[in-house]
Amino acid sequence: MHKARSSLGTTIAMHGVLIVYVIITLFPVFVILINSFKTRRAIFRDPLGLPNEETFSLIGYETVLKQGDFFLYFQNSMIVTMASLTLILLFGAMAAFALAEYRFRGNTLMGLYLALGIMIPIRIGTVAILEMMVATGLVNTLMALILVYTAQGLPLAVFILSSFMQGVSDDLKNAGRIDGLSEYKIFFRLVLPLVRPAMATVAVFNMIPIWNDLWFPLILAPAEEVKTLTLGSQVFIGQFVTDWNAVLSALSMAILPVMILYVIFSRQLIRGITSGAVK
Amino acid sequence: MSTPPPKPKTRWHIAVFLAPAVLVYTAVMIYPLFNTLRLSFYAEVDQERIFIGLDNFRTLFGDALWSEQFWNALANNTWFFVIHMLVQNPIGIALAAILSSPRLRFSALYRSAIFVPTILSFVIVGFAWKLILSPIWGIAPGMLDAIGLKFLYAPWLGKEEYALTTLALVSVWQFVGIPMMLIYAALLSIPDEILEAGECDGITGLSAFWKIKLPLILPSIGIISILTFVGNFNAFDLIYAAQGALAGPDFSTDILGTFMYRTFFGFQLQLGDPHMGSAIASAMFVIILIGVCIYLFGFQRRLRNYQF
């Protein structure tokens, strides 16, 4: 409406900047993916060319599937991520409900105590965590990772969920109480379904860091049968540094599951961030 | 079990709701955190753990072998953080400012695309860039050659003077999506009336950004600064994936995370020392705590005044 003359130029400039930046963003991923489908010679002779009939090859993927136990790693990552998310959501929602719903002595103090962990990274305590896991025999089990990720995710989950639960109408809960529902039923039947969008936000926030973590799998569960996909691909690539086909294919296979998750959840994730849940 | 005295009945359900979260959080996060701080005052002598007071810290800061490594890691870590603040956050803000302009088409598409690297693991990002920058493969030199700048090329990750900066920029490339999203959300929440009032006074376009929007998003800039700070000072994965535990070449990319890992877990011939590792972890804890306190008490208080 106003200043149509300059705004066309501005619009083109804005799209220009964004397109250049998107190219910078996606280029490395693109290069890895296309080269994973090429023969070794083509990878070096024409790194930027798309695979064609002559240069197409799946040799890298064959090596990866033969040498590495990627399905096992994938399964481990799935179990760890899903179990941690379930525990974070269940325990986090329960604690958030207690803090948001009831007035009791120490309420504020408990809230502050649980909020401590938002800013202090759990990695600082790694030495003692490892000692504890060794003492309890949990080292090299998926359980160790699940416990650590649950503890890591709880503070932010409680913080986000309790602010949402304060918004659930009191009338509804009181109606439930008059009908003789126990506090547990009020929580599970009335409140939980209403905060489902917030639960999804918390889940998506926690999913990516858990799936991608390298530190705790490396320290707490490095054994072959409990390796996560992130650690498994790290070790595999380290062993096959000189086999470029295998490395590129392993990278592509590690990118794939995350990309699929991202495509499914990106709307939720972006809505979660932009809705101000982290503010 | 005697009958309880007749006082207001204990609301057990509150305890039941709180117990699982508090137990897991306390046992797996808070207790180990303090236990690690405690362990930094101990050492292992003849397979026994004995209290040695501040000796570990004396070694860490006094012994030339250790203190050199520590200050090197701290200096590198600070540089790593400075690059993030100078490159990642301004780019993030600029992208958010462009994306938030009204009537921009495809903005959701741009946003999703720019966020892609953030969801990839450090292992993927580290190796992908290692391959692309590698002189053997020749993608980076080839591309510079295409625009006539081949003389600029150097094996960046292999040179002591460039390696850390290169890795910091790779990390910026990966995480620019986070400041972008947070600032974008903050920009969208600015009420239209304020911008319209500015327009009536003739403040539009870039000057509207500098004079109206930027002061209003300062609280979000504070949040991304502290998130960057905490993230950078406990970073580890990218350096480990790209350069290994030795953080080569010649420790030039060593940061506190890799230093602590090496000390605590051991590498090659050096045995791991959990007590020295705890001492380094304690130092990291203090650094992060100082940063968070500066943010909470110095920065956020003052920024509150700007909020509506």
GROMACS .gro file of N, CA and C in nm, chain B residues 230-289:
model
  180
  509VAL      N    1   2.593  -2.100   2.816
  509VAL     CA    2   2.590  -2.231   2.882
  509VAL      C    3   2.621  -2.341   2.782
  510GLY      N    4   2.563  -2.330   2.663
  510GLY     CA    5   2.588  -2.432   2.560
  510GLY      C    6   2.734  -2.440   2.522
  511ASN      N    7   2.799  -2.325   2.504
  511ASN     CA    8   2.939  -2.323   2.460
  511ASN      C    9   3.033  -2.373   2.568
  512PHE      N   10   3.005  -2.336   2.694
  512PHE     CA   11   3.100  -2.374   2.798
  512PHE      C   12   3.080  -2.517   2.845
  513ASN      N   13   2.982  -2.588   2.790
  513ASN     CA   14   2.985  -2.732   2.816
  513ASN      C   15   2.979  -2.810   2.686
  514ALA      N   16   3.025  -2.743   2.578
  514ALA     CA   17   3.032  -2.809   2.448
  514ALA      C   18   3.139  -2.917   2.451
  515PHE      N   19   3.124  -3.016   2.367
  515PHE     CA   20   3.220  -3.126   2.363
  515PHE      C   21   3.208  -3.200   2.229
  516ASP      N   22   3.084  -3.234   2.195
  516ASP     CA   23   3.058  -3.329   2.087
  516ASP      C   24   3.120  -3.291   1.953
  517LEU      N   25   3.105  -3.164   1.915
  517LEU     CA   26   3.153  -3.125   1.782
  517LEU      C   27   3.304  -3.140   1.772
  518ILE      N   28   3.375  -3.092   1.875
  518ILE     CA   29   3.522  -3.100   1.874
  518ILE      C   30   3.563  -3.247   1.873
  519TYR      N   31   3.496  -3.329   1.956
  519TYR     CA   32   3.530  -3.470   1.964
  519TYR      C   33   3.505  -3.540   1.830
  520ALA      N   34   3.391  -3.508   1.768
  520ALA     CA   35   3.359  -3.574   1.642
  520ALA      C   36   3.454  -3.532   1.531
  521ALA      N   37   3.493  -3.405   1.529
  521ALA     CA   38   3.575  -3.358   1.417
  521ALA      C   39   3.724  -3.380   1.443
  522GLN      N   40   3.770  -3.356   1.567
  522GLN     CA   41   3.914  -3.359   1.591
  522GLN      C   42   3.958  -3.469   1.687
  523GLY      N   43   3.863  -3.541   1.746
  523GLY     CA   44   3.900  -3.646   1.839
  523GLY      C   45   3.926  -3.592   1.978
  524ALA      N   46   3.954  -3.682   2.073
  524ALA     CA   47   3.969  -3.642   2.213
  524ALA      C   48   4.094  -3.555   2.232
  525LEU      N   49   4.190  -3.563   2.139
  525LEU     CA   50   4.312  -3.485   2.155
  525LEU      C   51   4.294  -3.341   2.108
  526ALA      N   52   4.178  -3.311   2.048
  526ALA     CA   53   4.146  -3.175   2.008
  526ALA      C   54   4.260  -3.111   1.931
  527GLY      N   55   4.308  -3.183   1.831
  527GLY     CA   56   4.422  -3.135   1.752
  527GLY      C   57   4.383  -3.024   1.658
  528PRO      N   58   4.475  -2.970   1.579
  528PRO     CA   59   4.619  -2.995   1.587
  528PRO      C   60   4.682  -2.931   1.710
  529ASP      N   61   4.762  -3.011   1.781
  529ASP     CA   62   4.835  -2.966   1.899
  529ASP      C   63   4.745  -2.892   1.999
  530PHE      N   64   4.635  -2.948   2.034
  530PHE     CA   65   4.543  -2.893   2.135
  530PHE      C   66   4.487  -2.756   2.100
  531SER      N   67   4.497  -2.715   1.974
  531SER     CA   68   4.453  -2.580   1.940
  531SER      C   69   4.300  -2.569   1.940
  532THR      N   70   4.227  -2.683   1.941
  532THR     CA   71   4.081  -2.674   1.949
  532THR      C   72   4.030  -2.730   2.081
  533ASP      N   73   4.122  -2.744   2.177
  533ASP     CA   74   4.082  -2.800   2.306
  533ASP      C   75   3.993  -2.701   2.382
  534ILE      N   76   3.876  -2.747   2.424
  534ILE     CA   77   3.791  -2.663   2.508
  534ILE      C   78   3.767  -2.736   2.640
  535LEU      N   79   3.697  -2.673   2.733
  535LEU     CA   80   3.686  -2.732   2.866
  535LEU      C   81   3.624  -2.872   2.862
  536GLY      N   82   3.524  -2.892   2.776
  536GLY     CA   83   3.458  -3.022   2.767
  536GLY      C   84   3.554  -3.133   2.726
  537THR      N   85   3.636  -3.109   2.623
  537THR     CA   86   3.729  -3.212   2.578
  537THR      C   87   3.841  -3.231   2.680
  538PHE      N   88   3.883  -3.123   2.743
  538PHE     CA   89   3.987  -3.131   2.846
  538PHE      C   90   3.939  -3.217   2.963
  539MET      N   91   3.815  -3.194   3.005
  539MET     CA   92   3.760  -3.272   3.115
  539MET      C   93   3.747  -3.419   3.074
  540TYR      N   94   3.700  -3.443   2.951
  540TYR     CA   95   3.684  -3.581   2.905
  540TYR      C   96   3.818  -3.655   2.908
  541ARG      N   97   3.921  -3.590   2.854
  541ARG     CA   98   4.054  -3.653   2.850
  541ARG      C   99   4.105  -3.682   2.989
  542THR      N  100   4.089  -3.584   3.078
  542THR     CA  101   4.143  -3.599   3.214
  542THR      C  102   4.070  -3.710   3.289
  543PHE      N  103   3.939  -3.708   3.276
  543PHE     CA  104   3.858  -3.798   3.356
  543PHE      C  105   3.858  -3.939   3.298
  544PHE      N  106   3.857  -3.949   3.167
  544PHE     CA  107   3.842  -4.079   3.105
  544PHE      C  108   3.974  -4.139   3.060
  545GLY      N  109   4.074  -4.052   3.044
  545GLY     CA  110   4.201  -4.100   2.996
  545GLY      C  111   4.203  -4.112   2.845
  546PHE      N  112   4.320  -4.113   2.788
  546PHE     CA  113   4.333  -4.129   2.643
  546PHE      C  114   4.471  -4.186   2.617
  547GLN      N  115   4.480  -4.264   2.511
  547GLN     CA  116   4.607  -4.326   2.476
  547GLN      C  117   4.678  -4.380   2.600
  548LEU      N  118   4.793  -4.321   2.639
  548LEU     CA  119   4.869  -4.380   2.748
  548LEU      C  120   4.835  -4.322   2.884
  549GLN      N  121   4.774  -4.203   2.884
  549GLN     CA  122   4.743  -4.142   3.013
  549GLN      C  123   4.621  -4.211   3.075
  550LEU      N  124   4.631  -4.244   3.203
  550LEU     CA  125   4.517  -4.306   3.271
  550LEU      C  126   4.416  -4.200   3.311
  551GLY      N  127   4.289  -4.240   3.318
  551GLY     CA  128   4.189  -4.145   3.360
  551GLY      C  129   4.201  -4.115   3.509
  552ASP      N  130   4.172  -3.990   3.547
  552ASP     CA  131   4.178  -3.951   3.687
  552ASP      C  132   4.048  -3.882   3.724
  553PRO      N  133   3.954  -3.958   3.786
  553PRO     CA  134   3.823  -3.899   3.815
  553PRO      C  135   3.833  -3.778   3.906
  554HIS      N  136   3.934  -3.774   3.994
  554HIS     CA  137   3.938  -3.663   4.088
  554HIS      C  138   3.983  -3.534   4.021
  555MET      N  139   4.083  -3.541   3.934
  555MET     CA  140   4.120  -3.422   3.858
  555MET      C  141   4.005  -3.384   3.763
  556GLY      N  142   3.940  -3.487   3.708
  556GLY     CA  143   3.824  -3.458   3.622
  556GLY      C  144   3.718  -3.381   3.699
  557SER      N  145   3.694  -3.421   3.825
  557SER     CA  146   3.597  -3.350   3.907
  557SER      C  147   3.641  -3.207   3.931
  558ALA      N  148   3.774  -3.188   3.950
  558ALA     CA  149   3.823  -3.053   3.974
  558ALA      C  150   3.793  -2.965   3.851
  559ILE      N  151   3.815  -3.021   3.731
  559ILE     CA  152   3.784  -2.942   3.610
  559ILE      C  153   3.635  -2.917   3.601
  560ALA      N  154   3.555  -3.022   3.632
  560ALA     CA  155   3.409  -3.004   3.628
  560ALA      C  156   3.366  -2.895   3.724
  561SER      N  157   3.431  -2.890   3.843
  561SER     CA  158   3.396  -2.786   3.940
  561SER      C  159   3.429  -2.649   3.884
  562ALA      N  160   3.545  -2.638   3.818
  562ALA     CA  161   3.580  -2.510   3.757
  562ALA      C  162   3.476  -2.470   3.653
  563MET      N  163   3.431  -2.568   3.572
  563MET     CA  164   3.327  -2.539   3.471
  563MET      C  165   3.199  -2.494   3.539
  564PHE      N  166   3.167  -2.563   3.649
  564PHE     CA  167   3.046  -2.530   3.723
  564PHE      C  168   3.051  -2.384   3.770
  565VAL      N  169   3.166  -2.344   3.825
  565VAL     CA  170   3.180  -2.207   3.874
  565VAL      C  171   3.167  -2.108   3.757
  566ILE      N  172   3.233  -2.138   3.646
  566ILE     CA  173   3.226  -2.048   3.529
  566ILE      C  174   3.081  -2.030   3.484
  567ILE      N  175   3.009  -2.144   3.471
  567ILE     CA  176   2.871  -2.136   3.424
  567ILE      C  177   2.785  -2.062   3.525
  568LEU      N  178   2.810  -2.089   3.655
  568LEU     CA  179   2.733  -2.022   3.759
  568LEU      C  180   2.755  -1.871   3.754
   0.00000   0.00000   0.00000
